[in-house]
CSV table of C-alpha atoms and ligand atoms in Angstrom, one decimal:
chain,number,residue,atom,x,y,z
A,1,MET,CA,131.6,78.5,65.0
A,2,TYR,CA,129.8,76.2,62.4
A,3,THR,CA,130.5,76.0,58.8
A,4,HIS,CA,128.8,74.0,55.9
A,5,SER,CA,130.9,71.0,56.8
A,6,ASP,CA,129.1,71.0,60.2
A,7,LEU,CA,125.8,71.2,58.3
A,8,ALA,CA,127.0,68.6,56.0
A,9,GLN,CA,127.7,66.3,59.0
A,10,LEU,CA,124.3,66.9,60.5
A,11,GLN,CA,122.7,66.1,57.1
A,12,ALA,CA,124.7,62.7,56.8
A,13,GLN,CA,123.7,61.8,60.5
A,14,SER,CA,119.9,62.6,59.6
A,15,LEU,CA,120.3,60.6,56.3
A,16,LYS,CA,121.7,57.4,58.2
A,17,MET,CA,118.6,57.6,60.6
A,18,GLN,CA,116.0,58.3,57.8
A,19,GLY,CA,115.0,54.7,57.1
A,20,TRP,CA,114.6,53.9,60.7
A,21,ILE,CA,112.7,56.9,61.5
A,22,ARG,CA,110.3,56.1,58.7
A,23,GLN,CA,109.7,52.7,60.0
A,24,GLN,CA,109.0,53.9,63.2
A,25,THR,CA,106.2,56.2,61.8
A,26,TYR,CA,105.0,54.1,58.9
A,27,SER,CA,102.4,51.5,58.7
A,28,PRO,CA,101.0,49.7,55.6
A,29,GLU,CA,97.5,50.7,56.7
A,30,LEU,CA,98.5,54.3,56.0
A,31,GLU,CA,99.0,53.6,52.3
A,32,LYS,CA,96.8,56.0,50.5
A,33,THR,CA,93.6,54.3,49.2
A,34,LEU,CA,90.2,55.7,47.7
A,35,ARG,CA,87.0,55.0,49.6
A,36,ARG,CA,83.8,54.0,47.9
A,37,PHE,CA,81.1,56.6,47.2
A,38,SER,CA,77.6,55.9,48.1
A,39,SER,CA,74.5,55.7,46.0
A,40,TRP,CA,73.3,58.8,47.6
A,41,GLU,CA,76.6,60.7,46.6
A,42,VAL,CA,77.0,59.1,43.2
A,43,ALA,CA,73.3,60.3,42.4
A,44,GLU,CA,73.1,63.6,44.0
A,45,LEU,CA,76.4,65.3,44.3
A,46,ILE,CA,78.3,63.4,41.2
A,47,PHE,CA,75.8,62.8,38.6
A,48,ARG,CA,73.2,65.4,39.9
A,49,VAL,CA,70.2,63.1,39.1
A,50,ASN,CA,67.5,61.8,41.1
A,51,GLN,CA,68.7,58.9,43.2
A,52,SER,CA,65.6,56.8,42.6
A,53,THR,CA,65.9,57.5,39.0
A,54,LEU,CA,69.5,56.1,39.0
A,55,ARG,CA,68.6,53.3,41.5
A,56,GLY,CA,66.1,52.1,38.7
A,57,ARG,CA,68.4,52.5,35.9
A,58,LEU,CA,70.9,50.4,37.5
A,59,ALA,CA,68.5,47.8,38.7
A,60,ALA,CA,67.2,47.5,35.1
A,61,ASP,CA,70.7,46.8,33.7
A,62,PRO,CA,72.6,44.1,35.6
A,63,SER,CA,75.6,44.3,33.4
A,64,LEU,CA,76.1,47.7,34.9
A,65,PRO,CA,78.4,48.2,37.6
A,66,GLN,CA,76.4,47.1,41.0
A,67,GLY,CA,78.8,48.6,43.7
A,68,LEU,CA,79.1,46.7,47.0
A,69,VAL,CA,76.2,46.6,49.4
A,70,GLU,CA,77.1,47.7,52.9
A,71,GLU,CA,76.4,45.5,55.9
A,72,GLU,CA,73.1,46.4,57.5
A,73,GLY,CA,72.5,49.2,55.3
A,74,ARG,CA,70.4,50.1,52.1
A,75,GLN,CA,73.2,51.8,50.3
A,76,ARG,CA,75.5,50.7,47.7
A,77,TRP,CA,78.9,51.7,47.5
A,78,TYR,CA,80.7,52.5,44.1
A,79,SER,CA,84.3,52.6,43.2
A,80,LEU,CA,85.8,55.7,41.2
A,81,ASP,CA,86.2,53.2,38.3
A,82,GLU,CA,82.6,51.7,38.6
A,83,ILE,CA,81.4,55.4,38.5
A,84,ASN,CA,83.2,56.2,35.3
A,85,GLU,CA,81.9,53.1,33.7
A,86,ILE,CA,78.4,54.2,34.5
A,87,ARG,CA,79.1,57.5,33.4
A,88,ARG,CA,80.5,56.3,29.9
A,89,ARG,CA,77.4,53.9,29.5
A,90,LEU,CA,74.2,55.4,30.9
A,91,LYS,CA,72.4,58.4,29.6
A,92,VAL,CA,69.7,60.0,32.0
A,93,ASN,CA,66.8,61.8,30.3
A,94,ARG,CA,68.7,61.2,27.2
A,95,LYS,CA,71.4,63.2,28.6
A,96,SER,CA,75.2,61.9,28.7
A,97,LEU,CA,76.7,62.0,31.9
A,98,MET,CA,80.0,62.6,30.5
A,99,PRO,CA,81.6,66.0,31.4
A,100,PRO,CA,82.0,68.7,28.5
A,101,ARG,CA,85.5,68.5,26.7
A,102,PRO,CA,86.3,70.4,23.5
A,103,SER,CA,87.7,68.1,20.9
A,104,GLY,CA,90.8,68.5,19.0
A,105,LYS,CA,92.4,70.4,21.9
A,106,ARG,CA,95.1,69.7,24.5
A,107,ALA,CA,94.3,69.7,28.2
A,108,ILE,CA,93.6,72.8,29.8
A,109,ARG,CA,96.2,74.0,32.2
A,110,ALA,CA,95.6,75.9,35.5
A,111,ALA,CA,98.4,77.2,37.9
A,112,ILE,CA,97.3,78.0,41.7
A,113,ALA,CA,99.8,80.5,42.6
A,114,ASN,CA,100.5,83.2,45.1
A,115,PHE,CA,103.9,83.7,47.0
A,116,LYS,CA,102.1,84.3,50.3
A,117,GLY,CA,102.9,80.9,52.2
A,118,GLY,CA,99.7,79.1,53.7
A,119,ALA,CA,97.2,81.0,51.3
A,120,GLY,CA,95.5,77.6,50.7
A,121,LYS,CA,97.2,76.8,47.2
A,122,SER,CA,97.8,73.2,48.0
A,123,THR,CA,94.5,73.0,49.6
A,124,VAL,CA,92.5,74.3,46.6
A,125,ALA,CA,94.8,72.4,43.9
A,126,LEU,CA,93.9,69.2,46.1
A,127,HIS,CA,90.1,69.7,46.1
A,128,PHE,CA,89.8,71.0,42.6
A,129,ALA,CA,92.0,67.9,41.3
A,130,HIS,CA,89.5,65.5,43.5
A,131,ALA,CA,86.4,67.3,42.3
A,132,ALA,CA,87.2,67.4,38.7
A,133,ALA,CA,88.0,63.5,38.6
A,134,LEU,CA,84.7,62.8,40.3
A,135,ASP,CA,83.3,65.3,37.4
A,136,GLY,CA,84.6,62.7,35.1
A,137,TYR,CA,87.7,64.4,34.1
A,138,ARG,CA,91.3,62.8,33.7
A,139,VAL,CA,93.6,65.0,35.5
A,140,LEU,CA,97.3,65.4,35.7
A,141,CYS,CA,98.8,67.4,38.8
A,142,VAL,CA,102.1,69.1,38.9
A,143,ASP,CA,103.8,69.8,42.1
A,144,PHE,CA,106.1,72.6,41.6
A,145,ASP,CA,106.9,73.1,45.4
A,146,PRO,CA,109.7,71.2,47.1
A,147,GLN,CA,107.5,70.9,50.4
A,148,ALA,CA,105.7,68.7,48.4
A,149,THR,CA,102.4,69.1,50.1
A,150,LEU,CA,100.3,68.0,47.1
A,151,SER,CA,102.5,64.9,46.5
A,152,HIS,CA,102.2,63.6,50.2
A,153,SER,CA,98.4,64.3,50.0
A,154,MET,CA,98.2,62.2,46.9
A,155,GLY,CA,100.2,59.4,48.6
A,156,LEU,CA,103.8,60.0,46.9
A,157,SER,CA,106.5,60.3,49.7
A,158,ASP,CA,109.2,58.3,48.2
A,159,VAL,CA,110.3,60.2,45.3
A,160,ALA,CA,113.9,60.8,43.8
A,161,GLU,CA,114.4,64.3,42.6
A,162,GLU,CA,115.2,63.4,39.1
A,163,TYR,CA,111.6,62.5,38.4
A,164,THR,CA,110.4,66.1,39.8
A,165,VAL,CA,110.1,69.5,37.9
A,166,TRP,CA,113.7,69.8,38.5
A,167,GLY,CA,114.4,66.8,36.3
A,168,ILE,CA,112.3,67.9,33.4
A,169,MET,CA,114.0,71.2,33.6
A,170,ALA,CA,117.6,69.6,33.5
A,171,ARG,CA,116.5,67.3,30.7
A,172,ASP,CA,115.0,69.9,28.8
A,173,LEU,CA,118.4,72.0,29.1
A,174,ILE,CA,120.2,68.9,27.7
A,175,ALA,CA,117.6,68.5,24.7
A,176,GLU,CA,117.5,72.3,24.0
A,177,THR,CA,121.2,72.7,23.9
A,178,GLU,CA,121.6,69.6,21.6
A,179,ARG,CA,118.6,71.2,19.4
A,180,MET,CA,120.5,74.7,19.2
A,181,ASN,CA,123.8,73.0,18.5
A,182,THR,CA,122.5,70.8,15.6
A,183,ALA,CA,120.8,74.0,14.3
A,184,ALA,CA,124.1,75.8,14.7
A,185,GLN,CA,126.1,73.4,12.6
A,186,GLY,CA,123.4,73.5,9.9
A,187,ALA,CA,123.5,77.4,9.6
A,188,GLU,CA,126.1,79.2,7.5
A,189,SER,CA,129.2,79.8,9.2
A,190,GLY,CA,129.7,83.2,10.6
A,191,THR,CA,126.0,83.7,11.5
A,192,ALA,CA,126.1,80.5,13.7
A,193,LEU,CA,125.7,80.5,17.5
A,194,PRO,CA,128.9,79.1,19.3
A,195,ARG,CA,128.6,75.4,20.2
A,196,ARG,CA,127.5,75.1,23.8
A,197,ARG,CA,128.9,72.2,25.9
A,198,LEU,CA,127.3,71.0,29.2
A,199,PRO,CA,129.5,69.5,32.0
A,200,PRO,CA,129.4,65.8,32.7
A,201,SER,CA,127.5,66.8,36.1
A,202,VAL,CA,124.5,67.6,34.0
A,203,THR,CA,124.7,65.3,30.8
A,204,GLY,CA,125.8,62.2,33.1
A,205,MET,CA,122.9,61.8,35.3
A,206,GLY,CA,121.1,59.7,32.8
A,207,LEU,CA,118.2,62.2,32.4
A,208,ALA,CA,118.2,62.3,28.4
A,209,GLU,CA,117.4,58.6,28.5
A,210,LEU,CA,114.2,59.1,30.8
A,211,ARG,CA,110.8,58.9,29.0
A,212,ASN,CA,108.1,61.3,29.7
A,213,SER,CA,106.1,58.7,31.4
A,214,ASP,CA,108.9,58.4,34.2
A,215,PHE,CA,108.0,61.7,35.6
A,216,ILE,CA,104.3,60.7,35.8
A,217,LYS,CA,103.2,58.9,38.7
A,218,SER,CA,99.7,57.2,39.4
A,219,THR,CA,97.7,58.0,42.5
A,220,SER,CA,94.9,56.2,44.6
A,221,TRP,CA,92.5,57.9,42.1
A,222,SER,CA,92.6,56.1,38.9
A,223,THR,CA,92.1,59.3,36.8
A,224,ILE,CA,94.5,61.3,38.8
A,225,ASP,CA,98.2,61.3,37.8
A,226,VAL,CA,100.8,63.3,39.3
A,227,ILE,CA,104.3,64.8,38.7
A,228,PRO,CA,105.6,64.9,42.2
A,229,SER,CA,108.1,67.0,44.1
A,230,CYS,CA,110.3,66.1,47.0
A,231,ALA,CA,112.5,68.0,49.5
A,232,ASN,CA,115.5,67.4,47.6
A,233,ALA,CA,114.4,69.1,44.6
A,234,ALA,CA,114.8,72.5,46.6
A,235,PHE,CA,118.0,73.0,45.2
A,236,VAL,CA,116.4,73.4,41.7
A,237,GLU,CA,116.5,77.2,42.2
A,238,PHE,CA,120.1,77.0,42.9
A,239,ALA,CA,120.9,74.7,40.0
A,240,SER,CA,118.7,76.5,37.7
A,241,ALA,CA,120.8,79.7,38.0
A,242,GLN,CA,123.9,77.6,37.2
A,243,TYR,CA,122.1,76.1,33.9
A,244,ARG,CA,121.1,79.4,32.7
A,245,HIS,CA,124.8,80.4,33.0
A,246,LEU,CA,125.9,77.2,30.8
A,247,ASN,CA,123.5,78.2,28.1
A,248,PRO,CA,122.1,81.8,28.2
A,249,GLU,CA,119.9,81.0,25.2
A,250,TRP,CA,117.9,78.3,27.1
A,251,SER,CA,114.3,79.3,27.6
A,252,PHE,CA,114.6,77.9,31.1
A,253,PHE,CA,111.0,79.0,31.9
A,254,ALA,CA,109.3,77.1,28.9
A,255,ALA,CA,110.7,73.6,30.1
A,256,VAL,CA,107.8,72.3,31.7
A,257,SER,CA,105.5,74.0,29.1
A,258,ARG,CA,107.5,71.9,26.4
A,259,PHE,CA,107.2,68.8,28.4
A,260,LEU,CA,103.5,69.2,28.5
A,261,ASP,CA,103.4,70.0,24.9
A,262,SER,CA,105.1,66.6,24.2
A,263,LEU,CA,102.1,64.5,25.8
A,264,PRO,CA,99.4,63.4,23.6
A,265,ASP,CA,96.4,65.9,23.5
A,266,ASP,CA,93.9,63.7,24.9
A,267,ALA,CA,95.9,62.0,27.6
A,268,TYR,CA,94.4,64.5,30.4
A,269,ASP,CA,91.6,67.0,30.3
A,270,MET,CA,92.8,69.3,33.0
A,271,ILE,CA,96.3,69.9,34.3
A,272,ILE,CA,96.6,71.5,37.7
A,273,PHE,CA,99.7,73.1,38.9
A,274,ASP,CA,100.4,73.6,42.8
A,275,CYS,CA,103.2,76.4,43.2
A,276,PRO,CA,105.6,77.2,45.8
A,277,PRO,CA,105.3,80.1,47.8
A,278,ALA,CA,108.0,82.1,46.1
A,279,ILE,CA,108.7,83.6,42.5
A,280,GLY,CA,111.5,81.6,41.1
A,281,TYR,CA,112.3,79.3,38.5
A,282,GLN,CA,110.0,76.8,39.3
A,283,SER,CA,106.9,78.8,39.8
A,284,MET,CA,107.9,80.9,36.4
A,285,ASN,CA,107.7,77.5,34.5
A,286,ALA,CA,104.5,77.0,36.0
A,287,VAL,CA,103.0,80.2,35.5
A,288,PHE,CA,104.4,80.0,31.9
A,289,ALA,CA,102.9,76.7,31.1
A,290,ALA,CA,99.4,77.7,32.5
A,291,ASP,CA,96.3,79.0,30.5
A,292,VAL,CA,94.5,80.2,33.5
A,293,LEU,CA,95.9,81.7,36.6
A,294,TYR,CA,94.4,81.1,39.9
A,295,ILE,CA,95.3,83.1,42.8
A,296,PRO,CA,94.2,82.2,46.4
A,297,SER,CA,94.3,84.4,49.2
A,298,GLY,CA,93.1,84.5,52.8
A,299,PRO,CA,90.5,87.1,53.9
A,300,GLY,CA,93.0,89.3,56.0
A,301,TYR,CA,94.5,92.7,55.3
A,302,TRP,CA,98.1,91.1,55.1
A,303,GLU,CA,97.1,88.6,52.8
A,304,TYR,CA,95.4,91.3,50.5
A,305,ASP,CA,98.7,93.2,50.7
A,306,SER,CA,101.1,90.3,50.0
A,307,THR,CA,98.7,89.2,47.0
A,308,THR,CA,99.0,92.8,45.7
A,309,SER,CA,102.9,92.6,45.9
A,310,PHE,CA,102.7,89.1,44.3
A,311,ILE,CA,100.9,90.3,41.2
A,312,GLY,CA,103.4,93.3,41.1
A,313,GLN,CA,106.3,91.0,41.1
A,314,LEU,CA,104.8,88.5,38.9
A,315,SER,CA,104.2,91.3,36.1
A,316,GLU,CA,107.7,92.4,36.2
A,317,ALA,CA,108.9,88.9,35.9
A,318,LEU,CA,106.8,88.2,33.0
A,319,GLU,CA,107.9,91.6,31.5
A,320,ASP,CA,111.4,90.4,31.7
A,321,LEU,CA,110.4,87.1,30.1
A,322,SER,CA,109.0,89.0,27.3
A,323,ARG,CA,112.3,90.6,26.5
A,324,PHE,CA,113.8,87.3,26.2
A,325,SER,CA,116.6,87.5,23.5
A,326,ASN,CA,115.5,84.2,21.6
A,327,ALA,CA,112.2,86.0,21.1
A,328,VAL,CA,110.1,82.8,20.6
A,329,PRO,CA,111.2,79.8,22.5
A,330,ALA,CA,110.7,76.4,21.0
A,331,GLY,CA,107.3,75.1,21.8
A,332,THR,CA,104.0,76.2,21.3
A,333,MET,CA,103.9,79.0,23.8
A,334,ARG,CA,104.4,82.8,22.7
A,335,LEU,CA,106.0,85.7,24.1
A,336,PRO,CA,104.7,87.8,25.8
A,337,LYS,CA,103.1,85.4,28.0
A,338,ALA,CA,99.1,85.7,27.7
A,339,PHE,CA,96.6,84.0,30.2
A,340,CYS,CA,93.0,83.2,29.0
A,341,ASP,CA,91.9,84.0,32.6
A,342,ILE,CA,93.2,85.4,35.8
A,343,ARG,CA,91.2,85.0,39.0
A,344,PHE,CA,91.7,85.6,42.6
A,345,LEU,CA,89.9,83.2,45.0
A,346,LEU,CA,89.1,83.9,48.7
A,347,THR,CA,90.1,81.0,51.3
A,348,ARG,CA,89.3,80.2,54.5
A,349,TYR,CA,86.6,82.7,54.5
A,350,GLU,CA,84.0,83.1,57.1
A,351,ALA,CA,80.6,84.8,56.4
A,352,SER,CA,80.0,85.4,60.0
A,353,ASN,CA,83.4,87.6,60.6
A,354,ASP,CA,83.1,91.0,60.0
A,355,LEU,CA,86.6,91.5,58.9
A,356,HIS,CA,86.3,88.7,56.2
A,357,ARG,CA,83.3,90.3,54.7
A,358,ALA,CA,84.9,93.6,54.7
A,359,MET,CA,87.7,92.2,53.1
A,360,ARG,CA,85.6,90.5,50.5
A,361,SER,CA,84.1,93.4,49.3
A,362,ALA,CA,87.5,95.1,49.1
A,363,PHE,CA,88.8,92.5,47.0
A,364,GLY,CA,85.6,92.9,44.8
A,365,LYS,CA,86.0,96.6,44.7
A,366,VAL,CA,89.7,96.5,43.5
A,367,PHE,CA,89.7,93.5,41.3
A,368,GLY,CA,86.1,93.4,40.1
A,369,ASP,CA,84.8,90.5,38.3
A,370,ARG,CA,88.4,88.9,38.4
A,371,VAL,CA,87.3,87.7,42.0
A,372,ALA,CA,85.8,84.4,41.9
A,373,GLU,CA,82.0,84.5,43.1
A,374,HIS,CA,82.5,81.6,45.4
A,375,PRO,CA,85.0,81.8,48.2
A,376,ILE,CA,86.2,78.9,50.2
A,377,GLU,CA,85.0,78.8,53.8
A,378,MET,CA,87.0,78.1,56.7
A,379,THR,CA,86.1,74.5,57.7
A,380,ARG,CA,87.3,72.1,60.4
A,381,ALA,CA,86.8,69.3,57.7
A,382,VAL,CA,90.0,69.7,55.9
A,383,GLU,CA,92.4,70.9,58.8
A,384,GLN,CA,95.5,68.5,58.7
A,385,SER,CA,94.6,65.6,60.8
A,386,GLY,CA,97.4,62.8,60.0
A,387,ARG,CA,99.9,61.6,57.6
A,388,PHE,CA,98.3,63.1,54.5
A,389,LEU,CA,96.1,66.2,53.7
A,390,SER,CA,92.7,64.6,52.7
A,391,SER,CA,90.3,66.5,50.8
A,392,ILE,CA,86.6,66.5,51.7
A,393,TYR,CA,85.9,64.2,48.9
A,394,GLU,CA,87.9,61.6,50.0
A,395,THR,CA,86.4,61.7,53.6
A,396,ASP,CA,83.5,59.6,54.3
A,397,TYR,CA,80.6,61.6,55.4
A,398,ARG,CA,80.1,59.2,58.3
A,399,GLU,CA,83.4,60.2,60.0
A,400,MET,CA,81.9,63.8,61.0
A,401,THR,CA,78.6,65.3,61.3
A,402,ARG,CA,76.6,65.3,58.2
A,403,GLU,CA,76.2,69.1,58.3
A,404,THR,CA,79.8,69.8,58.7
A,405,TRP,CA,80.6,67.4,55.6
A,406,ARG,CA,77.9,68.8,53.6
A,407,ARG,CA,78.7,72.6,54.1
A,408,ALA,CA,82.5,72.0,53.4
A,409,ARG,CA,81.6,70.0,50.4
A,410,ALA,CA,79.1,72.5,49.1
A,411,SER,CA,81.7,75.2,49.7
A,412,PHE,CA,84.5,73.5,47.6
A,413,ASP,CA,81.8,72.1,45.1
A,414,GLY,CA,80.8,76.1,44.5
A,415,ALA,CA,84.5,76.9,44.0
A,416,TYR,CA,85.2,74.0,41.6
A,417,GLY,CA,82.0,74.5,39.5
A,418,GLU,CA,83.2,78.2,39.0
A,419,PHE,CA,86.6,77.0,38.1
A,420,ARG,CA,85.4,74.5,35.7
A,421,ASP,CA,83.2,77.0,33.9
A,422,ASN,CA,86.2,79.4,33.7
A,423,LEU,CA,88.4,76.7,32.3
A,424,LEU,CA,85.5,75.7,29.9
A,425,ALA,CA,85.6,79.4,28.7
A,426,ALA,CA,89.4,79.3,28.3
A,427,TRP,CA,89.4,76.0,26.5
A,428,ASP,CA,87.3,77.8,23.6
A,429,GLU,CA,90.2,80.3,23.4
A,430,LEU,CA,93.0,77.5,23.2
A,431,GLU,CA,93.6,77.2,19.3
A,432,ALA,CA,92.8,73.6,18.0
A,433,THR,CA,95.7,71.5,17.5
A,434,GLU,CA,94.3,69.4,14.8
B,501,ATP,N1,89.2,76.0,53.7
B,501,ATP,C1,90.1,75.8,54.8
B,501,ATP,N2,89.7,75.5,55.9
B,501,ATP,C2,90.5,75.2,57.0
B,501,ATP,N3,91.6,75.1,56.7
B,501,ATP,C3,92.3,75.3,55.6
B,501,ATP,C4,91.7,75.8,54.5
B,501,ATP,N4,92.4,75.9,53.6
B,501,ATP,C5,93.7,75.7,53.9
B,501,ATP,N5,93.7,75.2,55.2
B,501,ATP,C6,94.7,75.2,56.1
B,501,ATP,O1,95.6,76.0,56.0
B,501,ATP,C7,97.1,75.6,55.9
B,501,ATP,C8,97.8,75.9,54.8
B,501,ATP,O2,96.9,75.4,53.5
B,501,ATP,P1,97.7,75.0,52.3
B,501,ATP,O3,98.7,74.1,52.6
B,501,ATP,O4,96.8,74.7,51.5
B,501,ATP,O5,98.4,76.5,52.0
B,501,ATP,P2,99.7,76.9,50.8
B,501,ATP,O6,99.2,78.3,50.2
B,501,ATP,O7,99.6,75.5,49.9
B,501,ATP,O8,100.7,76.9,51.7
B,501,ATP,P3,102.3,76.7,51.2
B,501,ATP,O9,102.5,78.3,50.6
B,501,ATP,O10,103.3,76.4,52.5
B,501,ATP,O11,102.5,76.0,50.0
B,501,ATP,C9,96.9,74.1,56.0
B,501,ATP,O12,97.0,73.6,57.3
B,501,ATP,C10,95.3,73.7,55.6
B,501,ATP,O13,94.9,72.6,56.1
B,502,MG,MG1,101.4,74.6,49.4
């Protein structure tokens, strides 16, 4: 017979060996770094201008970044920072190379969610973040999933659980309880709420002293930051249930939204959430903080079936929230939760597969124009290969046949372009904060 103490012993054994095992499987060359981009990519795929025009413009002004010249090659290779400097300083045909961004508004937030495991959420989140960064946007990713696929893919593997969404939630509980207690003290006696006390197990973790910036980590992409997750954050679901009990008036689902509200409006342009394959405290925080909901789904019948249950359960969970007793939670969000846009996105799609085509048309019949026009195609170019999941944008096109790379890139570019247009439309609907 085995009990919790046997499990605890097994875990202690594993923890003791963890450092050693990491050493055996780790080498510094595997630290994630970002490659350079060739003049061909910079002109045609990133700025979408004629290659010789761009070459001419760069040659005419030596103060502009000149990239590195490859050995035995004609191409110059530019870093992301160089690309962004060119973008800021150069106009081509009197047109700015900067991406559109409404002024006076905070960053736009999109949640990539579905409770179907393996639907492609993390792959979509990673590719949209990279495509947006190459498009000139400053991106913050929030990993709500303790499987931490997105965090690992972005090169973050040593993350302490206090610096995850769980830390944000626990810190929010402390701050909100404090705020309610202060409000209760100021109110007329008799109408005041009872004073709530949190146990030292919550208040003694030092979370109240953490600054916002402690949660935000930089990545090998200079314009992408991430709030990472880690396996130890899995207990957030369990802890959050306890926290709700400690203070039932706490709007637990709005914790991350409040955190993001407290960042300067112009710190980022797009905020992308990778959600866990479940509806729980973490995914409800993601969904509540999101302006736009993107629901990826594979093109099979069971995936359609499970996507249908997902939207049903999400609807019930959101309806429950709308009855939250403290009608309007602190922060800028309102109840009932309303999204500016909701889209379904087919992933791992193969146009040559009859079943996939049939499912695509079924999705179209059922969900109409809520289905994104550009599905993400199945491609061997993004299959998990090594320590990190790498996006097609990170992969050097010389590592595979040019055709495979181009097709994969075109598929993600198409889906991203549509995503960006949808976000721009949603941005218009956001209230200005100035
Ligand atoms: N377009 C694609 N072409 C080929 N393989 C893909 C594609 N999209 C995703 N995959 C592969 O499918 C697997 C699951 O993808 P991913 O991790 O993105 O799904 P997920 O929805 O985030 O999963 P989970 O629910 O576990 O978080 C991965 O191995 C990934 O490499
Ligand atoms: Mg995932």
